[in-house]
PDB file of C-alpha atoms in Angstrom:
ATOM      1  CA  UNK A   1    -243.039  28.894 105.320  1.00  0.00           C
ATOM      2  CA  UNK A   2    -239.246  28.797 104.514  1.00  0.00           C
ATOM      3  CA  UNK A   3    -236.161  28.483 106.543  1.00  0.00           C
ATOM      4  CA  UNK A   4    -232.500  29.517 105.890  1.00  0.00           C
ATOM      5  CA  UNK A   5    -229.563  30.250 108.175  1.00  0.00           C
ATOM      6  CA  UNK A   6    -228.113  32.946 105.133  1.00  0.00           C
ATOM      7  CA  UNK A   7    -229.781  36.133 105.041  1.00  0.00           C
ATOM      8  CA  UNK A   8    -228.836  36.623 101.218  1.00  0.00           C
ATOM      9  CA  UNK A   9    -230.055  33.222 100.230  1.00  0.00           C
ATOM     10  CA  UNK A  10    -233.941  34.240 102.636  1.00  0.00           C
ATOM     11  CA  UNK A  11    -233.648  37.121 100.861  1.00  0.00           C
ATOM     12  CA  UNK A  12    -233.669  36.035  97.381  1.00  0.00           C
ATOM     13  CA  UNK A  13    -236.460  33.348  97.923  1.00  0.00           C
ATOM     14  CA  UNK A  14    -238.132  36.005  99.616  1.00  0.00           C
ATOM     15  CA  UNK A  15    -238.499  38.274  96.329  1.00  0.00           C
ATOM     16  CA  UNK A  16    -239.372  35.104  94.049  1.00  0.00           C
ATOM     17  CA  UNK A  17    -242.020  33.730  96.531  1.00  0.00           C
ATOM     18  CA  UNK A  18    -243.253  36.857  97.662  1.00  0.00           C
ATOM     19  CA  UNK A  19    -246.478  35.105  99.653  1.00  0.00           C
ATOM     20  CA  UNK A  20    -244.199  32.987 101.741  1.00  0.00           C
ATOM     21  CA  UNK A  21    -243.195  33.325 105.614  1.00  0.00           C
ATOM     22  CA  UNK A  22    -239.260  33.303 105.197  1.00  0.00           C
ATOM     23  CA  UNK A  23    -238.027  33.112 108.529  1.00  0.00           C
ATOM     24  CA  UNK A  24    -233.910  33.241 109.025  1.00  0.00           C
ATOM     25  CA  UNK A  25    -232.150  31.543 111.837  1.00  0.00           C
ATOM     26  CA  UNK A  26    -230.385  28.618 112.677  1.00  0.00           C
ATOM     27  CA  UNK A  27    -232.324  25.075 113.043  1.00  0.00           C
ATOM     28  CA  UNK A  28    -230.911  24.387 116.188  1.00  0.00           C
ATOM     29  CA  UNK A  29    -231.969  26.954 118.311  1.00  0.00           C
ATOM     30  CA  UNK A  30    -235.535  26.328 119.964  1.00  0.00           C
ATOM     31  CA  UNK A  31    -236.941  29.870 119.473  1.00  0.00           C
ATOM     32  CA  UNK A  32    -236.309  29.430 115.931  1.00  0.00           C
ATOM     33  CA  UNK A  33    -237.740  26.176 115.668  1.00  0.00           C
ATOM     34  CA  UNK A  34    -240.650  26.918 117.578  1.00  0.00           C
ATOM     35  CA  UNK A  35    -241.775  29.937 114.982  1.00  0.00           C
ATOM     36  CA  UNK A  36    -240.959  27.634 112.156  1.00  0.00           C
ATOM     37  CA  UNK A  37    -243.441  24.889 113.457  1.00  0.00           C
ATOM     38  CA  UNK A  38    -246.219  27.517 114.805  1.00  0.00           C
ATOM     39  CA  UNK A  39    -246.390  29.178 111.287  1.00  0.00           C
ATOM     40  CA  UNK A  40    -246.625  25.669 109.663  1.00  0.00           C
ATOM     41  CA  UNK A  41    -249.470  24.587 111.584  1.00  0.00           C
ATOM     42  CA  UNK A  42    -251.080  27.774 111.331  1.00  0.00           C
ATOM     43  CA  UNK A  43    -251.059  27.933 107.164  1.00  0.00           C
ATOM     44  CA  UNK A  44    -251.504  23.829 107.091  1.00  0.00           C
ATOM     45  CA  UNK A  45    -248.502  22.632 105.779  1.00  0.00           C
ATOM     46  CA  UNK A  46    -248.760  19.404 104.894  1.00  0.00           C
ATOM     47  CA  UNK A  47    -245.665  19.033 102.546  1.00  0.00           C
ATOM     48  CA  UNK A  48    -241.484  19.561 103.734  1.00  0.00           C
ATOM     49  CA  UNK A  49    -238.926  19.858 101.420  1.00  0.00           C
ATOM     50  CA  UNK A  50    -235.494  20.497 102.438  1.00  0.00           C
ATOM     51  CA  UNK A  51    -231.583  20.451 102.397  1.00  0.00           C
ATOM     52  CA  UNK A  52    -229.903  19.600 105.386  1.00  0.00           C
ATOM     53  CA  UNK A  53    -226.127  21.241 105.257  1.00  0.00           C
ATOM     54  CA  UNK A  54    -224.121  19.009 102.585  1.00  0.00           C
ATOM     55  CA  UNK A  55    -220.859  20.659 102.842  1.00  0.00           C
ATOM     56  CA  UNK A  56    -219.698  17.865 105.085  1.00  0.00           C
ATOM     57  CA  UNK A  57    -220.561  15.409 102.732  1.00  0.00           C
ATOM     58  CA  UNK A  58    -218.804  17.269  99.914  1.00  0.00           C
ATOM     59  CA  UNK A  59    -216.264  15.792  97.905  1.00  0.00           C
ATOM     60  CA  UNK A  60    -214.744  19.166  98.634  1.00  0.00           C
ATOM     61  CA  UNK A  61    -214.895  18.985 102.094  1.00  0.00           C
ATOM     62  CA  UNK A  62    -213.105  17.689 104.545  1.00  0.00           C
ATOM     63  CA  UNK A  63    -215.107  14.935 104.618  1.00  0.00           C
ATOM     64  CA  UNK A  64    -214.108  14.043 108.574  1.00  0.00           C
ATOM     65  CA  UNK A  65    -217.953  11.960 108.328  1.00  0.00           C
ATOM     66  CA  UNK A  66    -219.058  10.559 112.176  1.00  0.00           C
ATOM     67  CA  UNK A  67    -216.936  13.799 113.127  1.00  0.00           C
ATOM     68  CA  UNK A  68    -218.479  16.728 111.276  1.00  0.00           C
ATOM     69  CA  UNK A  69    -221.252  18.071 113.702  1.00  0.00           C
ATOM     70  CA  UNK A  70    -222.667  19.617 110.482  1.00  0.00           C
ATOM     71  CA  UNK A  71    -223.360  16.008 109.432  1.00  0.00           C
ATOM     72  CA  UNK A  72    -226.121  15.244 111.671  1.00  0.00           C
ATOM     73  CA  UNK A  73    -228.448  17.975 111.209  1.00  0.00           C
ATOM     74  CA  UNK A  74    -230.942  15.961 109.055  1.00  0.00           C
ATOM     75  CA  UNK A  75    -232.106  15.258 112.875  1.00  0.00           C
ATOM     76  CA  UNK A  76    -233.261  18.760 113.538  1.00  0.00           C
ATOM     77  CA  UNK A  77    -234.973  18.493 109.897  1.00  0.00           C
ATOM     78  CA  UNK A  78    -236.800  14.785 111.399  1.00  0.00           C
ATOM     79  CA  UNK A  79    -237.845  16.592 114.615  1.00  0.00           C
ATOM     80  CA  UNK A  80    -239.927  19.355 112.663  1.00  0.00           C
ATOM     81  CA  UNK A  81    -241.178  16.338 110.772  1.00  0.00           C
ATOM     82  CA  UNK A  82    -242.258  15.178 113.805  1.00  0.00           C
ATOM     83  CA  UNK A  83    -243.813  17.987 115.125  1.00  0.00           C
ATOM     84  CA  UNK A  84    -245.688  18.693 112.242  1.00  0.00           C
ATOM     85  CA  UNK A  85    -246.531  15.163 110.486  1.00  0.00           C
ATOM     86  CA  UNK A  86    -246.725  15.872 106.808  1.00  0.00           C
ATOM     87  CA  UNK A  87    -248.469  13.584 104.452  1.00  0.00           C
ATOM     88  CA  UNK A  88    -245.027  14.272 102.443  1.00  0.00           C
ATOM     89  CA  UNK A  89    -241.477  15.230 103.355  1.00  0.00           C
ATOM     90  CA  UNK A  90    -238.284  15.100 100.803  1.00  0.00           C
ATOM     91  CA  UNK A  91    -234.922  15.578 101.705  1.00  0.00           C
ATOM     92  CA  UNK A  92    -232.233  16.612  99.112  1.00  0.00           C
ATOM     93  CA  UNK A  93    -228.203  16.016  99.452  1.00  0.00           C
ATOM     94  CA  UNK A  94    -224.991  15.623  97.742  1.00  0.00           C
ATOM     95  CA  UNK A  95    -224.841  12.018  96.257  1.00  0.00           C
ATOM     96  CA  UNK A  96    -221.766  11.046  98.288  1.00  0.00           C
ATOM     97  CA  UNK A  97    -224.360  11.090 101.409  1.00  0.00           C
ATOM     98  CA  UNK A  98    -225.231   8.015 100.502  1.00  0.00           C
ATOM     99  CA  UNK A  99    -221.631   6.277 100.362  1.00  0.00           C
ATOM    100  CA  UNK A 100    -220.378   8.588 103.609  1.00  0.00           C
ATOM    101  CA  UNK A 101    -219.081   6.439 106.426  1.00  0.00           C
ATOM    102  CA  UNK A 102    -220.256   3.143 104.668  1.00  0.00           C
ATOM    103  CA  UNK A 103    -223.401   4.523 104.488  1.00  0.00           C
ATOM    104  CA  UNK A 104    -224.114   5.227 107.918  1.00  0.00           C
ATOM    105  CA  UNK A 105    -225.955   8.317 107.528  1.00  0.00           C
ATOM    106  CA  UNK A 106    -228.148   6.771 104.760  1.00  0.00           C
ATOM    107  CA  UNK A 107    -228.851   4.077 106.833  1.00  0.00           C
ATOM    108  CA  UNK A 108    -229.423   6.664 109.697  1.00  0.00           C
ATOM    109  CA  UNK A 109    -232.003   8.400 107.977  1.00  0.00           C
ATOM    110  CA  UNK A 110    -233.264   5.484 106.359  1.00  0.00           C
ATOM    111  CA  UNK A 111    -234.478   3.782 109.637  1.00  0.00           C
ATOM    112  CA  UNK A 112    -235.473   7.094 111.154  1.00  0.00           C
ATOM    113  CA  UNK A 113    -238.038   7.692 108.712  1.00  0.00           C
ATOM    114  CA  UNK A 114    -239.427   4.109 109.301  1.00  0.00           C
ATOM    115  CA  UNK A 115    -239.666   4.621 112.538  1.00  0.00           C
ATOM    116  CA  UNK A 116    -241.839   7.736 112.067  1.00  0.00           C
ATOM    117  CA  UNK A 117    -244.228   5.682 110.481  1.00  0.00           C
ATOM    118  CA  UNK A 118    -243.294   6.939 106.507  1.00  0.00           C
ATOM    119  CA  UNK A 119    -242.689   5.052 103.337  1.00  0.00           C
ATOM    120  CA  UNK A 120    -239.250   5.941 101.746  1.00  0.00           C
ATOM    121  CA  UNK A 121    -237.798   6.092  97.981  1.00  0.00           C
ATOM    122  CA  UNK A 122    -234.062   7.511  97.805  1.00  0.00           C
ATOM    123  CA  UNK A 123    -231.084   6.981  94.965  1.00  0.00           C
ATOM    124  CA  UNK A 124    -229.543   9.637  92.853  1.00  0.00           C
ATOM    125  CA  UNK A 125    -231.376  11.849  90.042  1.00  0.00           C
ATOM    126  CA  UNK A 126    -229.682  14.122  88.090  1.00  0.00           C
ATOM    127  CA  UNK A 127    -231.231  17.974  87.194  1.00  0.00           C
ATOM    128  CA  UNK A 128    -229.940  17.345  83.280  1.00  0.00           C
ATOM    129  CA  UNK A 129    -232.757  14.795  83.071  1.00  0.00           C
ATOM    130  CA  UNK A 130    -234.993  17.106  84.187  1.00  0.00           C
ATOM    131  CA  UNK A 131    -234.718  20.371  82.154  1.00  0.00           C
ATOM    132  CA  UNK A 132    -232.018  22.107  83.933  1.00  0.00           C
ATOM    133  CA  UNK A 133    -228.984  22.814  81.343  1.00  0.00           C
ATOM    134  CA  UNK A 134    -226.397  21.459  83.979  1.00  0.00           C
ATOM    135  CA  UNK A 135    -225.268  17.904  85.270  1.00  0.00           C
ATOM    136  CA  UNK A 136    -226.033  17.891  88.526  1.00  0.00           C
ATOM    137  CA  UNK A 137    -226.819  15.184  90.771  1.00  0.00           C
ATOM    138  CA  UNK A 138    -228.197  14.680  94.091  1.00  0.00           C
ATOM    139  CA  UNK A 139    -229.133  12.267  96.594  1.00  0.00           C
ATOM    140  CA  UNK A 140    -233.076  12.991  97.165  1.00  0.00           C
ATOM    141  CA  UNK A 141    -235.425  10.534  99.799  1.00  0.00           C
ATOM    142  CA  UNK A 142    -239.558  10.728  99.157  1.00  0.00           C
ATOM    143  CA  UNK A 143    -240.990  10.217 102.006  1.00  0.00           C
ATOM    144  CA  UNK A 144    -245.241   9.505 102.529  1.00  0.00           C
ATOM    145  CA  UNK A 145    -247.714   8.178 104.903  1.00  0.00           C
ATOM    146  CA  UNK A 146    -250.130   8.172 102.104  1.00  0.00           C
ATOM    147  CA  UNK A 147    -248.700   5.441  99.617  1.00  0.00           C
ATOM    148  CA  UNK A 148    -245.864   5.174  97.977  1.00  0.00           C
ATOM    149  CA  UNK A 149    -244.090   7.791  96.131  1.00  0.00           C
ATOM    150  CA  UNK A 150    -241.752   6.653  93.491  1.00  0.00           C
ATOM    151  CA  UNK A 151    -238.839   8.764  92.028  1.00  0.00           C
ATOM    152  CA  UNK A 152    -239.536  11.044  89.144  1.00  0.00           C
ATOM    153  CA  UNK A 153    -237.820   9.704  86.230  1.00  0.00           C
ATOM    154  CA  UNK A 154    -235.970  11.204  82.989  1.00  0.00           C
ATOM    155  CA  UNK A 155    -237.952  13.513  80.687  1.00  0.00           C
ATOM    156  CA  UNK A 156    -236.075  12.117  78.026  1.00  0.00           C
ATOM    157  CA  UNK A 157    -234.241  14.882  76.491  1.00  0.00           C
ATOM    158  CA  UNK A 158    -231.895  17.457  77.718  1.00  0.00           C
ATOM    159  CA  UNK A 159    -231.237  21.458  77.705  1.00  0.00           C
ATOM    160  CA  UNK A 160    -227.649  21.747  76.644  1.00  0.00           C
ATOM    161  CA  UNK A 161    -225.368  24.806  77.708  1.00  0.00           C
ATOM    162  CA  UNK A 162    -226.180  26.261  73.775  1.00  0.00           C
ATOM    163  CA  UNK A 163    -229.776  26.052  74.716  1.00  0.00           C
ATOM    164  CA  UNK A 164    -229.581  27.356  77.558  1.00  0.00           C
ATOM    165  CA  UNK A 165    -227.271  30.760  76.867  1.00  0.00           C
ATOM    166  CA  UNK A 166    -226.244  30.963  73.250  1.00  0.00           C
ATOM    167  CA  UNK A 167    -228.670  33.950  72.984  1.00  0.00           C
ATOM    168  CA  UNK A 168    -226.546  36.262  75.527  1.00  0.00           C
ATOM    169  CA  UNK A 169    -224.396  39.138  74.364  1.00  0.00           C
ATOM    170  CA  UNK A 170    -220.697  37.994  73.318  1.00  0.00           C
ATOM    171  CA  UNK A 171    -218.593  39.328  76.191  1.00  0.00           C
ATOM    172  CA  UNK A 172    -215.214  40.296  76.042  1.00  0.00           C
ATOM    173  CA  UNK A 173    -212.321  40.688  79.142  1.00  0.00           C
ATOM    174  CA  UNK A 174    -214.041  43.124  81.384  1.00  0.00           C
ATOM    175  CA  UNK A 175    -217.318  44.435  79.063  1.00  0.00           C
ATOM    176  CA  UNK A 176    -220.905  43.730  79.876  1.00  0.00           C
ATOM    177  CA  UNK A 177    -223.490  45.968  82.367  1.00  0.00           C
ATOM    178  CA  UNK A 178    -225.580  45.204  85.352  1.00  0.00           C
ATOM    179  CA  UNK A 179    -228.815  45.868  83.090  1.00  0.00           C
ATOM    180  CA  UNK A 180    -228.046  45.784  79.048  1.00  0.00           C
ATOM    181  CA  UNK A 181    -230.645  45.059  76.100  1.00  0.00           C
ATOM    182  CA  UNK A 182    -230.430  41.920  74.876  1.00  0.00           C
ATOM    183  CA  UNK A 183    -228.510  42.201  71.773  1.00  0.00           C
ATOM    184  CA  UNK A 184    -229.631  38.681  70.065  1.00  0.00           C
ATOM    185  CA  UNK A 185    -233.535  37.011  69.406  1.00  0.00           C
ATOM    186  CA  UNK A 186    -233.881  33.997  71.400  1.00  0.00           C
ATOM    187  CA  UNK A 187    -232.514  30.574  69.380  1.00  0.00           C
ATOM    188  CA  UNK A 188    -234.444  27.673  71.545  1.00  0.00           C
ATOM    189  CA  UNK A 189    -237.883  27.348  73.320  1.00  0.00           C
ATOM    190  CA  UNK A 190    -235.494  27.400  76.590  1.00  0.00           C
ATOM    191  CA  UNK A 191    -234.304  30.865  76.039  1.00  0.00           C
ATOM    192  CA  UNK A 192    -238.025  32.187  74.839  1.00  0.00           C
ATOM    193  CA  UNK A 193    -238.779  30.795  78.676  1.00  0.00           C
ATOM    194  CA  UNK A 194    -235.998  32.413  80.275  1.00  0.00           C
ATOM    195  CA  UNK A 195    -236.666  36.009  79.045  1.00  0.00           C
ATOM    196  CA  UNK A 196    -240.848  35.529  79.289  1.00  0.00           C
ATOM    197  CA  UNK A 197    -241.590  39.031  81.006  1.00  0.00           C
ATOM    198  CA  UNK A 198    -238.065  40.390  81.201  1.00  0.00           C
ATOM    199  CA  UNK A 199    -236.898  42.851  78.186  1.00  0.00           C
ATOM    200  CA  UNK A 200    -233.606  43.383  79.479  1.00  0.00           C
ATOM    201  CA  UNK A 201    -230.644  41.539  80.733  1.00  0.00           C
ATOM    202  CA  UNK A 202    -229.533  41.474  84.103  1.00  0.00           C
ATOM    203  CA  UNK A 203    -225.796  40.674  85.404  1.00  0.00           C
ATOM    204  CA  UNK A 204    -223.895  39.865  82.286  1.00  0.00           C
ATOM    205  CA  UNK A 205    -220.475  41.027  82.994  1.00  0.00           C
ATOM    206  CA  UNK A 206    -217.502  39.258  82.299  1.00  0.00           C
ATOM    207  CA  UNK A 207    -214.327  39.087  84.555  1.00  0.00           C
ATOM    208  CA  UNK A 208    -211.856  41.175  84.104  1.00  0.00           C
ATOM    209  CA  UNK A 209    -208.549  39.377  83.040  1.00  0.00           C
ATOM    210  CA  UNK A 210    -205.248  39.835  82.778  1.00  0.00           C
ATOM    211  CA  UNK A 211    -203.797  39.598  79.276  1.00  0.00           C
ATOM    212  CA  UNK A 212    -201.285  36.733  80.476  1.00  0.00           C
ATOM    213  CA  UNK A 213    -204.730  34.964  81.987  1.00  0.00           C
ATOM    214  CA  UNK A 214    -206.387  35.913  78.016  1.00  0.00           C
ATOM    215  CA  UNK A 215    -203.589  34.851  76.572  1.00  0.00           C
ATOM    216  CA  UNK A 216    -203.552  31.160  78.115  1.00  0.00           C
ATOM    217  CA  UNK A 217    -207.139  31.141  77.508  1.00  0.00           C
ATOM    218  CA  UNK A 218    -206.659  31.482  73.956  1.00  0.00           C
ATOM    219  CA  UNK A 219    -204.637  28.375  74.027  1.00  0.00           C
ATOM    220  CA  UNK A 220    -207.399  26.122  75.519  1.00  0.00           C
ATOM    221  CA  UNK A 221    -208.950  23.935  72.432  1.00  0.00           C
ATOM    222  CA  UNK A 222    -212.483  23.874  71.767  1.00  0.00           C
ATOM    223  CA  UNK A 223    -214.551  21.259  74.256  1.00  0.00           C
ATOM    224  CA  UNK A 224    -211.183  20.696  76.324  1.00  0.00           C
ATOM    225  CA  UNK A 225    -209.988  22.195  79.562  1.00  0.00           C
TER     226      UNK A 225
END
């Protein structure tokens, strides 16, 4: 059972996890928190994994912390946890939830999952430890009323950018098609992964530019921005 506010993003999920309920609608309203919770209990769901909104916690944002209404959703994410009692429940964030008004909301949610009767492991991991070709951290909390779930940690070695796209078709201003052959073999085991069942390649298109915008481009040194 899945839950998004954005059509596009239900969508999506929808057509990579085909034998999933994907309900859309906001968190807050009863009806559709109701549905969410009936469905659950119906297909035993005994595992919750979600993102309560992090734009207010953004570095990008506003960042108005007690202020932002946005900021205390993780409550409507606690009640379904509630309602449902899962042996496990994670919640995933920006990092800078944990630093946001002195750590108020980490605190917050801290002591609200005590009080539901769950052990709790939180800090920081970051996806380039983790085979994802992209630093990219996040503030994630493990939660269990079956023992104690530590973080994950590091794999050890990382996908790099080159890994991860070298193989695509060189692109200039403006060329590329929604659906192209590829027009290189694969270089790493990532990219062998990444095209497993697929023998063409979808939405590779470059921008279109304007020569000044090429031209200043051009000037940009290698590794540099």
């Amino acid at each position: 059972v899945a839950l998004d506010f954005n059509a596009h993003a239900a969508g999506t999920f929808k057509k990579n996890m085909p034998s999933t309920e994907v309900i859309i609608g906001d968190i807050t309203d009863d009806d559709t928190k109701e549905r969410v919770i009936a469905l659950s209990r119906e297909r035993g769901v005994n595992m919750i994994i979600g993102g309560p909104p992090c734009q207010g916690f953004s570095m990008k944002g506003k960042k108005l912390g007690l202020n932002d209404p946005r900021n205390f959703l993780f409550r409507e994410y606690l009640n379904i946890v509630t309602a449902l009692q899962p042996d496990i429940f994670v919640i995933e964030n920006v990092k800078s939830l944990l630093s946001t008004s002195a750590g108020w909301f980490k605190n917050e949610i801290v002591s609200s999952i005590r009080s539901l009767g769950y052990e709790v492991e939180f800090g920081v991991l970051n996806a380039a430890d983790f085979g994802v070709p992209q630093t990219r951290c996040r503030a994630i909390f493990i939660c269990s009323k079956i023992g104690h779930v530590p973080l994950p940690v590091s794999m050890g070695s990382t996908v790099t950018v080159r890994d991860a796209i070298e193989d695509l078709s060189y692109l200039n201003s403006g060329e590329g098609e929604f659906e192209q052959p590829y027009s290189t073999t694969p270089t790493s085991e990532y990219q062998v992964m990444m095209r497993d069942g697929s023998s063409q390649l979808y939405n590779h298109k470059a921008s279109k530019h304007k020569d000044i915008a090429i031209e200043k481009l051009s000037l940009i040194p290698p590794e540099k921005g």
